[in-house]
Amino acid sequence: MSSVATPSSVSVPQGSPAAPRTVRVELGARAYDIAIGPGLLGEIGTRIAALRPGARVAIVTDQNVALQHLGMVEAALDAAGIGFSTVIVAPGEGSKSYAGLQQVAEGLIAARVERRDLVLALGGGVVGDLAGFAAAVVRRGVDVVQAPTTLLSQVDSSVGGKTGINSPQGKNLVGAFHQPVLVVADTAALDTLPARELRAGYAEVAKYGLLGDEKLFGWLEGAWRGILSGDGDRVEAVAASCAAKAAIVARDETETGDRALLNLGHTFGHALEAGAGFSQRLLHGEAVSIGMCLAFAYSARLGLCSGQDAVRAQRHLEAVGLPTRIADVPGELPDTDGLMTLIAQDKKVSRGALTFILARGIGAAFVAKDVDAASVRAFLEEMRAA
Ligand code: GLY
């Protein structure tokens, strides 16, 4: 562990550096645990058997994750006496489609999954969203266990119940809220991730500090190396992130208010991601990193937070090795009007006003519903040149 105090948001006992943590998502009758720690995929059978005795499991995963982790999960289910079937989809965003949904739904029906059985989503955000949505609709709803294997999915997409697929008209436009009954985040699974993907996932960890917890952000400034290299601080960081998200989801499950805070950096970020063609040129977390820097710089410009806060946010993300400026995106991007069109498509525009997540300081984000589009355009024009 680093010598810096751990974040206050994690109210769990401090044990050995790699001791597993449990974070509870308090949603009344639909409350569930997020178990976090190294090696947890190896004991997932025991957890599932305790949660739902006698249930069968339908594993949904992709070809890459199957090579890395499927053997261990199947052995763990076998050891616990759990019968299982497996659906394997192609890796990548293309599977989050009507065709991908058809493959998974038909696979679950062919495996005779019944309503008391469980779907086990084993993989990153694509598998979690796709398998979660298939579980939400097959037989009018089968419970899902999320077993996220990327940092981004461990700290964000596996928690909170957003599931879905992409429409040809836009990302995540077809979906459902379908909370998991258990999340198992094996932090050792992150050891096999490419460094760039791990860093991109880290942007979402930093987001929780930037949006609502200055103490967490201060801790991350000292602990990020260990989090990326995989020491005990990684478990702590995933737990702190999940605790932050769980608290927000518990008070606004379906995003009628505070849950929008989780979109810090996403309005600018989505426009850049779309402008780069949702390609390897700019990963989602990298776009969020630039987007968060822009949101803080814009907040400083409006006099909402200090320039030092904006610089502090940017310095940290830069130190981690994340892109922080529009100019960091390789290749061509749409011009400023093109980016504004993408922003308008992503978020509601009402009589020239946009909704953004802005900040009054580190850890003090808020939803701003009446941001002047002309002022955002002028700011973006300037930032493109910076
Ligand atoms: N990823 C944002 C949310 O779950 O609301």
Short mmCIF file of C-alpha atoms and ligand atoms in Angstrom, two decimals:
data_model
loop_
_atom_site.label_atom_id
_atom_site.label_comp_id
_atom_site.label_asym_id
_atom_site.label_seq_id
_atom_site.Cartn_x
_atom_site.Cartn_y
_atom_site.Cartn_z
CA MET A 1 0.00 0.00 0.00
CA SER A 2 1.17 3.54 -0.49
CA SER A 3 1.88 5.59 2.61
CA VAL A 4 -0.86 8.06 1.63
CA ALA A 5 -4.08 7.63 3.62
CA THR A 6 -6.67 5.57 1.82
CA PRO A 7 -9.84 7.32 0.69
CA SER A 8 -12.54 7.88 3.28
CA SER A 9 -15.20 6.65 0.89
CA VAL A 10 -14.15 3.02 1.40
CA SER A 11 -15.49 1.83 4.73
CA VAL A 12 -13.92 -1.60 4.67
CA PRO A 13 -11.41 -3.22 7.00
CA GLN A 14 -7.74 -2.79 6.13
CA GLY A 15 -6.11 -6.20 5.92
CA SER A 16 -3.31 -7.55 3.80
CA PRO A 17 -2.61 -5.47 0.67
CA ALA A 18 -4.63 -7.79 -1.52
CA ALA A 19 -7.49 -8.54 0.90
CA PRO A 20 -10.79 -8.67 -0.98
CA ARG A 21 -13.31 -5.89 -0.44
CA THR A 22 -17.09 -5.88 -0.66
CA VAL A 23 -19.12 -2.84 -1.67
CA ARG A 24 -22.91 -2.97 -1.34
CA VAL A 25 -25.19 -1.27 -3.83
CA GLU A 26 -28.20 -0.31 -1.69
CA LEU A 27 -31.22 -0.67 -3.93
CA GLY A 28 -33.78 -2.11 -1.53
CA ALA A 29 -35.09 -5.46 -2.77
CA ARG A 30 -32.58 -5.30 -5.64
CA ALA A 31 -29.50 -4.54 -3.50
CA TYR A 32 -26.35 -6.47 -4.40
CA ASP A 33 -22.70 -6.92 -3.51
CA ILE A 34 -19.64 -6.05 -5.56
CA ALA A 35 -16.80 -8.38 -4.54
CA ILE A 36 -13.37 -6.99 -5.42
CA GLY A 37 -10.01 -8.70 -5.14
CA PRO A 38 -7.33 -10.72 -6.91
CA GLY A 39 -8.20 -14.29 -7.88
CA LEU A 40 -11.96 -14.01 -7.32
CA LEU A 41 -12.81 -15.69 -10.65
CA GLY A 42 -11.30 -18.86 -9.17
CA GLU A 43 -13.95 -18.89 -6.45
CA ILE A 44 -16.91 -17.61 -8.44
CA GLY A 45 -18.64 -21.02 -8.26
CA THR A 46 -18.78 -20.90 -4.46
CA ARG A 47 -20.26 -17.40 -4.51
CA ILE A 48 -22.89 -18.32 -7.12
CA ALA A 49 -23.84 -21.56 -5.34
CA ALA A 50 -24.35 -19.57 -2.11
CA LEU A 51 -26.38 -16.89 -3.89
CA ARG A 52 -28.67 -19.16 -5.93
CA PRO A 53 -28.48 -22.83 -4.87
CA GLY A 54 -29.40 -25.21 -7.69
CA ALA A 55 -29.33 -22.58 -10.45
CA ARG A 56 -27.64 -23.29 -13.78
CA VAL A 57 -25.35 -20.69 -15.30
CA ALA A 58 -25.08 -19.46 -18.89
CA ILE A 59 -21.67 -17.86 -19.39
CA VAL A 60 -21.52 -15.13 -22.04
CA THR A 61 -18.03 -14.06 -23.03
CA ASP A 62 -15.93 -13.10 -26.07
CA GLN A 63 -13.21 -15.02 -27.88
CA ASN A 64 -10.33 -13.05 -26.31
CA VAL A 65 -11.62 -13.25 -22.74
CA ALA A 66 -12.42 -16.94 -23.27
CA LEU A 67 -8.74 -17.64 -24.03
CA GLN A 68 -7.64 -15.88 -20.85
CA HIS A 69 -10.27 -16.68 -18.23
CA LEU A 70 -12.96 -19.12 -19.39
CA GLY A 71 -11.08 -22.25 -18.26
CA MET A 72 -10.75 -20.91 -14.71
CA VAL A 73 -14.43 -19.93 -14.52
CA GLU A 74 -15.64 -23.26 -15.89
CA ALA A 75 -13.43 -25.12 -13.41
CA ALA A 76 -14.79 -22.98 -10.56
CA LEU A 77 -18.40 -23.71 -11.58
CA ASP A 78 -17.62 -27.42 -11.95
CA ALA A 79 -16.00 -27.53 -8.53
CA ALA A 80 -19.15 -26.02 -7.02
CA GLY A 81 -21.35 -28.57 -8.81
CA ILE A 82 -23.00 -25.94 -11.03
CA GLY A 83 -24.18 -26.95 -14.51
CA PHE A 84 -23.30 -24.41 -17.19
CA SER A 85 -23.43 -23.55 -20.89
CA THR A 86 -21.34 -21.02 -22.80
CA VAL A 87 -22.03 -18.46 -25.54
CA ILE A 88 -18.94 -16.91 -27.11
CA VAL A 89 -19.26 -13.73 -29.21
CA ALA A 90 -16.72 -11.94 -31.38
CA PRO A 91 -14.63 -9.39 -29.48
CA GLY A 92 -15.28 -5.69 -30.03
CA GLU A 93 -18.04 -3.11 -30.22
CA GLY A 94 -19.54 -4.81 -33.31
CA SER A 95 -21.08 -7.45 -31.05
CA LYS A 96 -23.14 -4.79 -29.25
CA SER A 97 -25.63 -4.95 -32.11
CA TYR A 98 -28.98 -6.49 -33.03
CA ALA A 99 -27.04 -9.43 -34.55
CA GLY A 100 -25.02 -9.84 -31.34
CA LEU A 101 -28.20 -9.71 -29.26
CA GLN A 102 -29.77 -12.36 -31.48
CA GLN A 103 -26.75 -14.63 -31.11
CA VAL A 104 -26.76 -14.34 -27.31
CA ALA A 105 -30.54 -14.53 -26.84
CA GLU A 106 -30.84 -17.57 -29.10
CA GLY A 107 -27.84 -19.15 -27.34
CA LEU A 108 -29.53 -18.68 -23.95
CA ILE A 109 -32.84 -20.09 -25.22
CA ALA A 110 -31.06 -23.07 -26.86
CA ALA A 111 -29.30 -23.74 -23.56
CA ARG A 112 -32.76 -23.90 -21.93
CA VAL A 113 -32.01 -21.09 -19.52
CA GLU A 114 -34.94 -20.67 -17.15
CA ARG A 115 -35.96 -17.67 -15.09
CA ARG A 116 -34.35 -18.93 -11.90
CA ASP A 117 -31.03 -19.58 -13.67
CA LEU A 118 -28.27 -17.01 -14.03
CA VAL A 119 -26.49 -15.37 -16.92
CA LEU A 120 -22.79 -14.76 -16.17
CA ALA A 121 -21.33 -11.87 -18.17
CA LEU A 122 -17.57 -12.54 -18.30
CA GLY A 123 -15.62 -9.76 -20.02
CA GLY A 124 -15.37 -6.03 -20.58
CA GLY A 125 -18.01 -3.40 -21.20
CA VAL A 126 -19.25 -4.83 -24.50
CA VAL A 127 -19.92 -8.28 -23.04
CA GLY A 128 -21.43 -6.80 -19.87
CA ASP A 129 -23.82 -4.52 -21.76
CA LEU A 130 -24.79 -7.17 -24.31
CA ALA A 131 -25.19 -10.11 -21.91
CA GLY A 132 -26.98 -7.87 -19.41
CA PHE A 133 -29.47 -6.74 -22.04
CA ALA A 134 -30.03 -10.29 -23.33
CA ALA A 135 -30.65 -11.36 -19.71
CA ALA A 136 -33.13 -8.49 -19.30
CA VAL A 137 -35.28 -9.63 -22.23
CA VAL A 138 -34.94 -13.42 -22.56
CA ARG A 139 -37.92 -15.06 -20.83
CA ARG A 140 -38.87 -11.51 -19.75
CA GLY A 141 -35.89 -11.34 -17.45
CA VAL A 142 -33.20 -13.65 -16.10
CA ASP A 143 -30.85 -12.49 -13.34
CA VAL A 144 -27.31 -11.61 -14.33
CA VAL A 145 -23.97 -11.83 -12.52
CA GLN A 146 -21.38 -9.42 -13.88
CA ALA A 147 -17.74 -10.58 -13.88
CA PRO A 148 -15.92 -7.59 -15.41
CA THR A 149 -12.37 -8.20 -16.67
CA THR A 150 -11.26 -4.67 -17.64
CA LEU A 151 -10.59 -1.74 -15.32
CA LEU A 152 -13.21 0.35 -17.09
CA SER A 153 -15.90 -2.28 -16.65
CA GLN A 154 -14.89 -2.99 -13.03
CA VAL A 155 -15.24 0.65 -11.97
CA ASP A 156 -18.09 1.71 -14.23
CA SER A 157 -20.14 -0.35 -16.66
CA SER A 158 -20.65 -3.52 -14.58
CA VAL A 159 -22.20 -1.50 -11.74
CA GLY A 160 -25.50 0.34 -11.89
CA GLY A 161 -27.63 -1.75 -14.24
CA LYS A 162 -27.27 0.06 -17.57
CA THR A 163 -27.39 -2.58 -20.32
CA GLY A 164 -27.92 -2.34 -24.05
CA ILE A 165 -26.74 -2.44 -27.62
CA ASN A 166 -25.97 0.16 -30.27
CA SER A 167 -28.42 1.21 -32.99
CA PRO A 168 -27.16 2.18 -36.46
CA GLN A 169 -28.33 5.66 -35.35
CA GLY A 170 -26.15 5.86 -32.25
CA LYS A 171 -24.49 4.16 -29.32
CA ASN A 172 -26.47 2.58 -26.45
CA LEU A 173 -29.81 3.64 -27.92
CA VAL A 174 -31.52 0.27 -27.29
CA GLY A 175 -31.34 -1.05 -23.76
CA ALA A 176 -32.78 -1.55 -20.32
CA PHE A 177 -31.95 -0.96 -16.69
CA HIS A 178 -31.24 -4.46 -15.39
CA GLN A 179 -29.30 -4.51 -12.13
CA PRO A 180 -26.98 -7.48 -11.59
CA VAL A 181 -27.54 -9.71 -8.57
CA LEU A 182 -23.77 -9.87 -7.93
CA VAL A 183 -20.62 -8.30 -9.38
CA VAL A 184 -17.32 -10.19 -9.10
CA ALA A 185 -14.35 -7.97 -10.00
CA ASP A 186 -11.18 -10.07 -10.12
CA THR A 187 -8.43 -7.44 -10.02
CA ALA A 188 -5.83 -10.02 -11.12
CA ALA A 189 -7.66 -10.23 -14.46
CA LEU A 190 -6.33 -6.73 -15.13
CA ASP A 191 -2.73 -8.07 -15.18
CA THR A 192 -3.18 -9.26 -18.77
CA LEU A 193 -4.63 -5.97 -20.09
CA PRO A 194 -2.52 -3.87 -22.48
CA ALA A 195 -1.04 -0.87 -20.61
CA ARG A 196 -2.92 1.58 -22.81
CA GLU A 197 -6.29 -0.01 -22.02
CA LEU A 198 -5.49 -0.06 -18.29
CA ARG A 199 -4.61 3.66 -18.38
CA ALA A 200 -7.80 4.44 -20.28
CA GLY A 201 -9.81 2.64 -17.58
CA TYR A 202 -7.94 4.64 -14.95
CA ALA A 203 -9.51 7.83 -16.34
CA GLU A 204 -12.85 6.61 -14.96
CA VAL A 205 -11.21 6.01 -11.55
CA ALA A 206 -9.88 9.59 -11.52
CA LYS A 207 -13.36 10.73 -12.53
CA TYR A 208 -14.81 9.68 -9.17
CA GLY A 209 -12.32 11.85 -7.33
CA LEU A 210 -12.78 14.77 -9.68
CA LEU A 211 -16.56 14.68 -9.54
CA GLY A 212 -17.24 14.10 -5.88
CA ASP A 213 -14.32 13.30 -3.59
CA GLU A 214 -11.27 15.56 -3.32
CA LYS A 215 -9.72 13.28 -0.71
CA LEU A 216 -9.93 10.34 -3.11
CA PHE A 217 -8.34 12.47 -5.84
CA GLY A 218 -5.49 13.46 -3.52
CA TRP A 219 -4.93 9.79 -2.67
CA LEU A 220 -4.90 8.86 -6.37
CA GLU A 221 -2.24 11.50 -7.05
CA GLY A 222 0.09 9.48 -4.82
CA ALA A 223 -1.16 5.96 -5.49
CA TRP A 224 -1.71 5.77 -9.26
CA ARG A 225 1.53 3.94 -10.06
CA GLY A 226 0.67 1.12 -7.69
CA ILE A 227 -2.89 0.99 -8.99
CA LEU A 228 -1.63 0.50 -12.54
CA SER A 229 1.13 -1.94 -11.57
CA GLY A 230 -1.25 -4.05 -9.52
CA ASP A 231 -0.34 -3.71 -5.84
CA GLY A 232 -2.90 -3.59 -3.03
CA ASP A 233 -3.84 -0.03 -3.95
CA ARG A 234 -5.50 -1.40 -7.07
CA VAL A 235 -8.10 -3.22 -4.99
CA GLU A 236 -8.58 -0.09 -2.89
CA ALA A 237 -9.02 2.11 -5.99
CA VAL A 238 -11.57 -0.23 -7.58
CA ALA A 239 -13.44 -0.42 -4.26
CA ALA A 240 -13.41 3.37 -3.83
CA SER A 241 -14.68 3.83 -7.39
CA CYS A 242 -17.45 1.25 -6.95
CA ALA A 243 -18.43 2.80 -3.60
CA ALA A 244 -18.68 6.22 -5.26
CA LYS A 245 -20.77 4.86 -8.11
CA ALA A 246 -22.93 2.75 -5.78
CA ALA A 247 -23.79 5.82 -3.70
CA ILE A 248 -24.87 7.78 -6.78
CA VAL A 249 -26.84 4.87 -8.28
CA ALA A 250 -28.58 4.26 -4.93
CA ARG A 251 -29.94 7.81 -4.90
CA ASP A 252 -30.74 8.08 -8.62
CA GLU A 253 -31.00 4.67 -10.25
CA THR A 254 -32.53 5.77 -13.56
CA GLU A 255 -30.66 9.06 -14.08
CA THR A 256 -33.32 11.62 -13.39
CA GLY A 257 -30.82 13.76 -11.46
CA ASP A 258 -27.48 13.09 -9.78
CA ARG A 259 -26.52 10.05 -11.84
CA ALA A 260 -25.73 12.49 -14.66
CA LEU A 261 -22.66 13.49 -12.62
CA LEU A 262 -21.11 10.23 -13.84
CA ASN A 263 -21.03 11.88 -17.26
CA LEU A 264 -18.26 14.28 -16.19
CA GLY A 265 -16.00 14.65 -19.23
CA HIS A 266 -18.33 12.60 -21.39
CA THR A 267 -19.99 15.39 -23.39
CA PHE A 268 -16.73 16.76 -24.79
CA GLY A 269 -15.29 13.23 -24.72
CA HIS A 270 -18.07 11.61 -26.77
CA ALA A 271 -17.78 14.30 -29.43
CA LEU A 272 -14.04 13.62 -29.74
CA GLU A 273 -14.58 9.87 -29.69
CA ALA A 274 -17.22 10.13 -32.41
CA GLY A 275 -15.00 12.57 -34.34
CA ALA A 276 -12.22 9.97 -34.26
CA GLY A 277 -14.69 7.36 -35.56
CA PHE A 278 -14.91 5.35 -32.29
CA SER A 279 -11.61 3.79 -33.31
CA GLN A 280 -8.29 2.79 -31.76
CA ARG A 281 -7.19 6.39 -32.38
CA LEU A 282 -8.98 7.38 -29.19
CA LEU A 283 -10.19 4.89 -26.58
CA HIS A 284 -13.27 5.78 -24.53
CA GLY A 285 -11.30 6.45 -21.34
CA GLU A 286 -8.80 8.58 -23.25
CA ALA A 287 -11.66 10.67 -24.62
CA VAL A 288 -13.05 11.00 -21.08
CA SER A 289 -9.62 12.16 -19.87
CA ILE A 290 -9.52 14.97 -22.45
CA GLY A 291 -13.19 15.70 -21.79
CA MET A 292 -12.64 16.07 -18.04
CA CYS A 293 -9.74 18.47 -18.63
CA LEU A 294 -11.96 20.50 -20.96
CA ALA A 295 -14.83 20.48 -18.43
CA PHE A 296 -12.51 21.80 -15.70
CA ALA A 297 -10.87 24.35 -18.03
CA TYR A 298 -14.30 25.53 -19.13
CA SER A 299 -15.48 25.72 -15.50
CA ALA A 300 -12.41 27.85 -14.71
CA ARG A 301 -13.17 30.03 -17.73
CA LEU A 302 -16.68 30.63 -16.38
CA GLY A 303 -15.21 31.51 -12.97
CA LEU A 304 -16.82 28.46 -11.33
CA CYS A 305 -13.55 26.90 -10.15
CA SER A 306 -9.99 28.12 -9.85
CA GLY A 307 -7.47 27.84 -12.66
CA GLN A 308 -5.28 25.85 -10.21
CA ASP A 309 -7.96 23.17 -9.93
CA ALA A 310 -8.10 22.83 -13.70
CA VAL A 311 -4.30 22.61 -13.89
CA ARG A 312 -4.21 20.08 -11.03
CA ALA A 313 -6.71 17.80 -12.81
CA GLN A 314 -4.77 18.03 -16.07
CA ARG A 315 -1.35 17.46 -14.43
CA HIS A 316 -2.52 14.26 -12.79
CA LEU A 317 -3.98 12.77 -15.95
CA GLU A 318 -0.87 13.80 -17.90
CA ALA A 319 1.38 12.16 -15.27
CA VAL A 320 -0.55 8.91 -15.71
CA GLY A 321 0.15 9.10 -19.45
CA LEU A 322 -3.36 9.95 -20.59
CA PRO A 323 -4.13 12.46 -23.35
CA THR A 324 -5.42 15.73 -21.92
CA ARG A 325 -5.71 18.10 -24.90
CA ILE A 326 -7.65 18.01 -28.17
CA ALA A 327 -4.29 18.24 -29.95
CA ASP A 328 -3.32 14.90 -28.34
CA VAL A 329 -5.83 13.07 -30.56
CA PRO A 330 -3.85 11.65 -33.48
CA GLY A 331 -5.10 12.36 -37.01
CA GLU A 332 -7.83 14.62 -38.30
CA LEU A 333 -10.90 15.67 -36.32
CA PRO A 334 -14.03 17.48 -37.50
CA ASP A 335 -13.79 21.28 -37.37
CA THR A 336 -15.31 23.14 -34.41
CA ASP A 337 -18.77 23.28 -35.97
CA GLY A 338 -18.54 19.56 -36.64
CA LEU A 339 -17.66 18.93 -32.97
CA MET A 340 -20.57 21.15 -31.89
CA THR A 341 -22.91 19.08 -34.09
CA LEU A 342 -21.64 15.93 -32.36
CA ILE A 343 -22.15 17.53 -28.94
CA ALA A 344 -25.68 18.52 -29.88
CA GLN A 345 -26.44 14.97 -31.05
CA ASP A 346 -25.15 13.53 -27.79
CA LYS A 347 -26.94 15.81 -25.37
CA LYS A 348 -30.24 17.67 -25.31
CA VAL A 349 -30.10 21.14 -26.74
CA SER A 350 -32.88 23.47 -25.79
CA ARG A 351 -33.00 26.92 -27.44
CA GLY A 352 -29.23 27.10 -27.78
CA ALA A 353 -28.55 25.83 -24.23
CA LEU A 354 -26.65 22.61 -23.46
CA THR A 355 -26.46 20.37 -20.40
CA PHE A 356 -22.91 19.86 -19.13
CA ILE A 357 -21.27 18.53 -15.98
CA LEU A 358 -19.17 21.40 -14.66
CA ALA A 359 -17.19 21.82 -11.43
CA ARG A 360 -16.84 24.29 -8.58
CA GLY A 361 -13.57 22.61 -7.64
CA ILE A 362 -11.92 19.19 -7.41
CA GLY A 363 -14.61 16.87 -6.05
CA ALA A 364 -17.40 19.38 -6.58
CA ALA A 365 -19.06 18.66 -9.92
CA PHE A 366 -22.63 19.67 -10.66
CA VAL A 367 -25.17 19.42 -13.47
CA ALA A 368 -25.37 22.70 -15.43
CA LYS A 369 -28.51 22.73 -17.58
CA ASP A 370 -28.27 26.08 -19.29
CA VAL A 371 -24.81 26.27 -20.79
CA ASP A 372 -24.65 28.69 -23.70
CA ALA A 373 -23.77 26.81 -26.90
CA ALA A 374 -22.07 29.87 -28.45
CA SER A 375 -19.74 30.17 -25.47
CA VAL A 376 -18.88 26.44 -25.66
CA ARG A 377 -18.13 26.87 -29.36
CA ALA A 378 -15.77 29.79 -28.72
CA PHE A 379 -14.03 27.82 -25.94
CA LEU A 380 -13.62 24.74 -28.17
CA GLU A 381 -12.21 26.83 -31.02
CA GLU A 382 -9.58 28.15 -28.64
CA MET A 383 -8.82 24.73 -27.16
CA ARG A 384 -8.29 23.19 -30.60
CA ALA A 385 -5.44 25.58 -31.13
CA ALA A 386 -3.96 25.05 -27.64
N1 GLY B 1 -21.61 5.05 -17.01
C1 GLY B 1 -22.50 6.00 -16.52
C2 GLY B 1 -23.64 5.41 -15.74
O1 GLY B 1 -23.60 4.24 -15.41
O2 GLY B 1 -24.57 6.10 -15.44
#
